[in-house]
Coordinates of C-alpha atoms in Angstrom, one line a residue:
M1 CA -29.8 0.4 -40.1
A2 CA -30.8 -3.4 -38.3
S3 CA -31.3 -5.9 -40.5
I4 CA -35.0 -7.8 -40.3
K5 CA -32.9 -10.6 -38.6
D6 CA -31.3 -8.3 -36.0
E7 CA -34.6 -6.5 -35.0
F8 CA -36.3 -10.3 -34.8
I9 CA -33.3 -11.0 -32.0
N10 CA -33.9 -7.9 -30.5
Q11 CA -37.5 -8.2 -30.2
I12 CA -37.1 -12.0 -29.2
E13 CA -34.7 -11.3 -26.3
S14 CA -36.8 -8.8 -25.1
H15 CA -39.1 -11.9 -23.8
G16 CA -36.4 -12.8 -22.0
F17 CA -35.7 -15.8 -24.5
K18 CA -32.5 -16.4 -25.9
V19 CA -32.7 -16.7 -30.1
G20 CA -30.1 -18.4 -32.9
I21 CA -30.7 -18.2 -36.6
I22 CA -28.8 -19.8 -38.9
S23 CA -29.7 -20.1 -42.8
I24 CA -32.0 -23.3 -44.3
K25 CA -28.7 -24.4 -46.1
H26 CA -27.3 -26.1 -43.1
L27 CA -29.9 -28.8 -43.0
E28 CA -27.9 -31.7 -44.9
E29 CA -24.8 -30.6 -42.3
I30 CA -27.4 -30.9 -39.5
K31 CA -28.9 -34.5 -40.7
S32 CA -25.1 -35.5 -41.5
D33 CA -24.1 -34.9 -37.9
M34 CA -26.8 -37.0 -36.6
D35 CA -26.5 -39.5 -38.8
A36 CA -23.0 -39.9 -37.9
T37 CA -23.8 -40.1 -34.4
Q38 CA -26.5 -43.0 -35.0
K39 CA -24.0 -44.8 -36.8
K40 CA -21.3 -44.4 -34.7
Y41 CA -23.2 -45.4 -31.5
N42 CA -25.3 -48.5 -31.4
D43 CA -27.1 -47.8 -27.9
V44 CA -28.0 -44.2 -28.9
N45 CA -30.2 -46.0 -31.8
T46 CA -31.4 -48.5 -29.2
Y47 CA -32.8 -45.9 -26.9
I48 CA -33.4 -42.9 -28.2
G49 CA -33.5 -43.8 -31.8
K50 CA -37.3 -43.5 -32.1
Y51 CA -37.0 -40.3 -31.3
L52 CA -33.9 -39.3 -33.5
N53 CA -35.7 -41.2 -36.7
E54 CA -38.9 -38.5 -36.4
F55 CA -36.7 -35.6 -37.2
D56 CA -38.0 -33.4 -40.3
Y57 CA -35.2 -32.8 -42.6
N58 CA -37.5 -31.8 -45.7
P59 CA -39.6 -29.1 -44.1
M60 CA -39.1 -27.2 -47.1
E61 CA -41.8 -29.3 -48.9
N62 CA -44.5 -27.2 -47.0
F63 CA -42.6 -24.1 -46.9
P64 CA -40.7 -23.6 -50.0
E65 CA -39.8 -20.1 -49.6
A66 CA -38.1 -21.2 -45.9
K67 CA -34.7 -19.3 -45.9
S68 CA -33.3 -19.7 -41.9
I69 CA -33.6 -21.9 -39.1
I70 CA -34.7 -20.3 -35.8
V71 CA -33.8 -22.2 -32.6
I72 CA -35.5 -20.4 -29.7
A73 CA -34.5 -21.0 -25.6
V74 CA -37.3 -20.1 -23.2
P75 CA -35.7 -20.0 -19.5
Q76 CA -37.4 -22.8 -17.5
P77 CA -36.4 -23.2 -13.3
M78 CA -37.1 -26.3 -11.8
N79 CA -40.1 -27.3 -10.7
R80 CA -41.7 -28.4 -7.2
I81 CA -44.4 -30.7 -7.0
Y82 CA -46.2 -31.9 -3.8
F83 CA -48.1 -35.4 -3.2
T84 CA -49.5 -36.0 0.6
V85 CA -48.9 -39.5 1.9
G86 CA -49.8 -41.1 5.1
G87 CA -50.6 -37.4 6.2
K88 CA -47.2 -36.3 5.3
R89 CA -46.5 -33.7 2.4
R90 CA -43.7 -34.8 0.3
A91 CA -41.8 -32.5 -2.4
V92 CA -40.4 -34.3 -5.3
I93 CA -38.4 -31.9 -8.2
M94 CA -39.4 -32.2 -12.3
P95 CA -36.5 -30.6 -14.2
P96 CA -36.4 -27.7 -16.4
M97 CA -37.8 -28.6 -20.2
Y98 CA -40.3 -31.0 -18.6
L99 CA -43.0 -28.2 -18.3
L100 CA -43.2 -27.5 -21.9
N101 CA -42.1 -30.6 -23.2
S102 CA -44.5 -32.4 -25.5
S103 CA -44.6 -35.2 -28.4
I104 CA -44.5 -34.2 -32.2
E105 CA -48.1 -34.8 -32.6
L106 CA -49.5 -32.8 -29.8
E107 CA -47.5 -29.3 -29.8
E108 CA -50.1 -27.6 -31.2
K109 CA -52.4 -28.3 -28.7
H110 CA -50.1 -27.6 -25.6
K111 CA -50.2 -24.0 -24.0
K112 CA -47.0 -23.1 -23.5
I113 CA -45.8 -23.9 -26.6
S114 CA -48.6 -22.1 -28.4
E115 CA -47.7 -18.8 -26.5
V116 CA -43.9 -19.0 -27.6
T117 CA -45.0 -19.9 -31.2
S118 CA -47.5 -16.9 -30.9
I119 CA -44.9 -14.5 -30.0
I120 CA -42.6 -15.6 -32.7
E121 CA -45.6 -15.4 -35.2
S122 CA -46.5 -11.7 -33.9
I123 CA -43.0 -10.4 -34.3
L124 CA -42.5 -11.6 -37.7
L125 CA -46.2 -10.7 -39.0
Y126 CA -45.3 -7.1 -38.7
N127 CA -42.4 -7.7 -41.5
N128 CA -44.7 -9.9 -43.5
L129 CA -42.9 -13.0 -42.6
K130 CA -43.6 -16.5 -40.8
A131 CA -42.6 -19.2 -39.2
K132 CA -43.0 -22.7 -38.9
K133 CA -42.2 -24.9 -35.9
I134 CA -40.5 -28.3 -37.3
N135 CA -38.8 -31.1 -35.7
L136 CA -35.1 -31.0 -35.8
P137 CA -32.4 -31.6 -33.1
C138 CA -32.6 -28.2 -30.5
K139 CA -29.1 -29.3 -28.9
L140 CA -27.2 -29.4 -32.1
I141 CA -28.6 -26.6 -33.3
A142 CA -28.3 -24.3 -30.6
S143 CA -24.5 -25.2 -30.1
R144 CA -24.3 -24.8 -34.1
S145 CA -26.0 -21.7 -34.0
G146 CA -23.5 -20.1 -31.1
I147 CA -26.2 -19.2 -28.6
G148 CA -24.9 -22.7 -26.8
Q149 CA -22.5 -25.4 -26.2
Y150 CA -22.3 -28.4 -24.7
G151 CA -21.1 -29.7 -21.0
K152 CA -19.5 -33.2 -20.7
N153 CA -22.8 -34.4 -19.5
N154 CA -24.0 -34.0 -23.6
I155 CA -26.7 -31.3 -22.3
C156 CA -26.8 -28.1 -24.3
Y157 CA -25.8 -24.8 -22.1
I158 CA -27.3 -21.5 -23.3
N159 CA -24.6 -18.6 -23.4
N160 CA -22.4 -20.6 -20.8
E161 CA -25.0 -19.5 -18.4
S162 CA -27.2 -22.6 -17.6
S163 CA -28.8 -26.0 -18.7
F164 CA -32.2 -24.7 -17.4
Y165 CA -34.1 -23.9 -21.0
W166 CA -36.5 -25.7 -23.2
M167 CA -35.7 -25.2 -26.4
G168 CA -37.9 -25.0 -29.9
V169 CA -36.9 -24.9 -33.3
Y170 CA -38.8 -22.9 -36.5
I171 CA -38.1 -22.8 -40.0
S172 CA -38.8 -18.8 -41.4
D173 CA -38.6 -16.9 -44.4
I174 CA -36.2 -14.3 -42.5
P175 CA -33.4 -13.6 -44.9
C176 CA -30.1 -15.0 -43.7
E177 CA -27.4 -14.9 -46.4
N178 CA -24.6 -14.8 -43.2
D179 CA -25.4 -16.5 -40.2
S180 CA -23.0 -17.8 -37.1
W181 CA -22.5 -21.3 -38.1
Q182 CA -19.8 -23.0 -36.1
K183 CA -18.6 -26.1 -34.5
S184 CA -20.6 -27.7 -31.7
N185 CA -18.1 -27.1 -28.5
I186 CA -17.8 -28.1 -25.4
M187 CA -17.8 -25.3 -22.6
D188 CA -14.6 -24.2 -21.1
A189 CA -15.6 -24.8 -17.6
C190 CA -16.0 -28.4 -18.3
R191 CA -12.1 -28.8 -19.6
D192 CA -11.0 -29.4 -16.0
C193 CA -14.1 -30.4 -14.3
D194 CA -15.8 -34.2 -13.9
L195 CA -18.2 -33.4 -11.4
C196 CA -21.1 -34.2 -13.3
M197 CA -19.1 -37.6 -14.3
A198 CA -18.3 -38.4 -10.8
N199 CA -22.3 -37.8 -9.2
C200 CA -23.8 -40.1 -12.1
P201 CA -24.6 -43.4 -10.4
T202 CA -24.7 -45.3 -13.6
G203 CA -21.6 -44.0 -15.2
S204 CA -23.3 -42.8 -18.1
I205 CA -20.8 -39.8 -18.6
T206 CA -17.6 -41.4 -19.3
K207 CA -14.2 -40.2 -20.6
D208 CA -14.2 -42.3 -23.7
R209 CA -16.9 -40.5 -25.2
F210 CA -18.6 -37.3 -25.9
V211 CA -22.2 -38.7 -26.4
I212 CA -23.7 -40.4 -22.8
H213 CA -24.0 -44.0 -22.7
A214 CA -27.5 -44.0 -23.5
S215 CA -28.8 -47.6 -21.9
K216 CA -27.2 -46.3 -18.5
C217 CA -29.1 -42.9 -18.5
I218 CA -31.2 -42.6 -15.6
T219 CA -33.4 -40.1 -17.5
L220 CA -34.2 -42.6 -20.6
Q221 CA -35.3 -45.0 -17.7
N222 CA -37.3 -42.6 -16.6
E223 CA -38.9 -41.4 -19.7
S224 CA -39.6 -45.1 -20.6
E225 CA -43.0 -47.2 -20.8
K226 CA -41.2 -50.3 -19.7
D227 CA -40.1 -51.5 -16.3
F228 CA -36.9 -50.3 -14.5
P229 CA -34.3 -52.5 -15.4
K230 CA -33.0 -54.7 -12.4
W231 CA -29.7 -52.9 -12.5
L232 CA -31.0 -49.9 -11.5
N233 CA -31.3 -49.1 -8.1
Q234 CA -34.0 -47.3 -7.4
K235 CA -32.4 -45.1 -4.6
W236 CA -30.7 -43.2 -7.7
N237 CA -33.6 -41.9 -9.0
N238 CA -34.1 -38.2 -7.7
S239 CA -37.2 -36.4 -10.0
I240 CA -40.9 -37.2 -11.4
I241 CA -39.2 -37.5 -14.6
G242 CA -35.9 -37.1 -16.1
C243 CA -32.8 -37.1 -13.8
M244 CA -30.9 -33.8 -12.2
R245 CA -27.6 -35.3 -11.1
C246 CA -25.7 -34.2 -13.7
Q247 CA -26.9 -30.5 -13.9
I248 CA -27.8 -30.0 -10.0
I249 CA -24.1 -31.0 -9.3
C250 CA -22.7 -28.6 -12.0
P251 CA -21.0 -25.1 -11.2
V252 CA -22.5 -23.4 -14.7
N253 CA -25.6 -23.7 -13.0
R254 CA -25.1 -22.7 -9.5
N255 CA -27.1 -19.6 -9.9
S256 CA -30.1 -21.7 -11.6
I257 CA -30.5 -24.1 -8.9
K258 CA -32.0 -21.0 -6.8
D259 CA -34.7 -20.9 -9.0
L260 CA -37.1 -23.0 -7.5
E261 CA -40.9 -23.2 -8.5
D262 CA -44.1 -24.3 -6.8
L263 CA -46.4 -26.0 -9.4
A264 CA -48.9 -28.0 -7.8
E265 CA -50.4 -30.1 -4.8
F266 CA -52.3 -33.0 -4.4
N267 CA -54.3 -34.1 -1.4
E268 CA -54.1 -37.6 0.2
Q269 CA -56.7 -39.0 -1.7
E270 CA -55.7 -37.3 -5.2
T271 CA -52.1 -39.0 -4.6
K272 CA -53.8 -42.4 -3.7
M273 CA -55.7 -42.2 -6.9
I274 CA -52.7 -41.4 -9.4
L275 CA -50.8 -44.4 -7.0
S276 CA -53.5 -46.8 -7.8
K277 CA -53.2 -45.7 -11.9
T278 CA -56.8 -44.3 -11.7
P279 CA -57.2 -44.0 -15.7
L280 CA -57.2 -40.5 -16.4
H281 CA -61.6 -40.2 -17.5
K282 CA -62.1 -41.0 -13.9
L283 CA -59.9 -38.6 -11.9
P284 CA -62.2 -35.3 -10.2
A285 CA -62.1 -32.4 -12.8
I286 CA -59.6 -30.7 -10.2
T287 CA -57.3 -33.4 -9.9
Y288 CA -57.3 -33.8 -13.8
R289 CA -56.6 -29.9 -14.4
K290 CA -53.3 -30.0 -11.8
L291 CA -52.4 -32.9 -14.0
E292 CA -52.4 -30.7 -17.0
L293 CA -50.6 -28.0 -15.2
I294 CA -47.6 -30.0 -14.2
N295 CA -47.6 -31.0 -18.0
F296 CA -48.3 -35.1 -17.3
I297 CA -51.8 -35.9 -19.3
E298 CA -49.8 -37.2 -22.0
Y299 CA -47.1 -38.9 -19.8
Y300 CA -49.3 -40.0 -17.2
E301 CA -48.8 -43.9 -17.8
L302 CA -45.4 -43.1 -16.0
L303 CA -46.5 -41.4 -13.2
A304 CA -47.2 -44.0 -10.9
R305 CA -44.1 -45.8 -11.4
N306 CA -42.1 -42.7 -10.9
L307 CA -43.5 -41.7 -8.1
S308 CA -43.8 -44.4 -6.1
V309 CA -40.2 -45.0 -6.5
L310 CA -39.6 -41.4 -4.8
I311 CA -42.1 -41.6 -2.2
S312 CA -41.6 -45.2 -0.9

């Protein structure tokens, strides 16, 4: 007879998601892993410390009966968004993950994240169990739970199939006496492959360390509200946010690259308003809804800068 944990996994996977479950007892080890990374690499603290410092390593304060940590991986395609400039229709790419990306404060209001959470809650409710979404390092937990492995680009690949996933972490009262806790590993496919390293124009992926050089990563520059640094050649930018250079060249992602979804189209007037940084509250309702569709309300301040580089 299948355990409650196995039944939950089967039902989650029926929705097309991947799932890993580990015991809540591993929380301290997860924290130790992240603390060690922050201590060893100063640039990690400088450039993404604000994200890492938001992780909640005491989630049981409000959920004392929690027994397990769940990591959910939701497949996400690359998205294509169209803008019109000078009568010409221009397509730009948004990498996987960003459609479900959100700050911790606004996750509960995010429609697609809420849909994933509702699926989890409805499955658990049948067994009088519950779950609570929390902020913990998704990539690390996915690799430690056995559903993912790292690439040389420090991105997590789910089931050695693709890096095109959004991941979320929950704690639950699902019993978890035995789990698949393991060391984080790099994919076998990476051992004799340096394509991501060669395709990164800033040299952020190197052989001397496993963690990428955060100070050189285009993704982090594209997500920052600061002006682009002078050393960043704007021709290197390739996405409306983030960067696809290390993922698009990866042989493991070969099949996923073909999965490209058209998301929204902005006409010439809308594009002009965006590029001129028209405040959100002054945009037409239809334009605002399109920005919601591409998940750029929260990060609207980045849009004009990033878009101007891509279509100039």
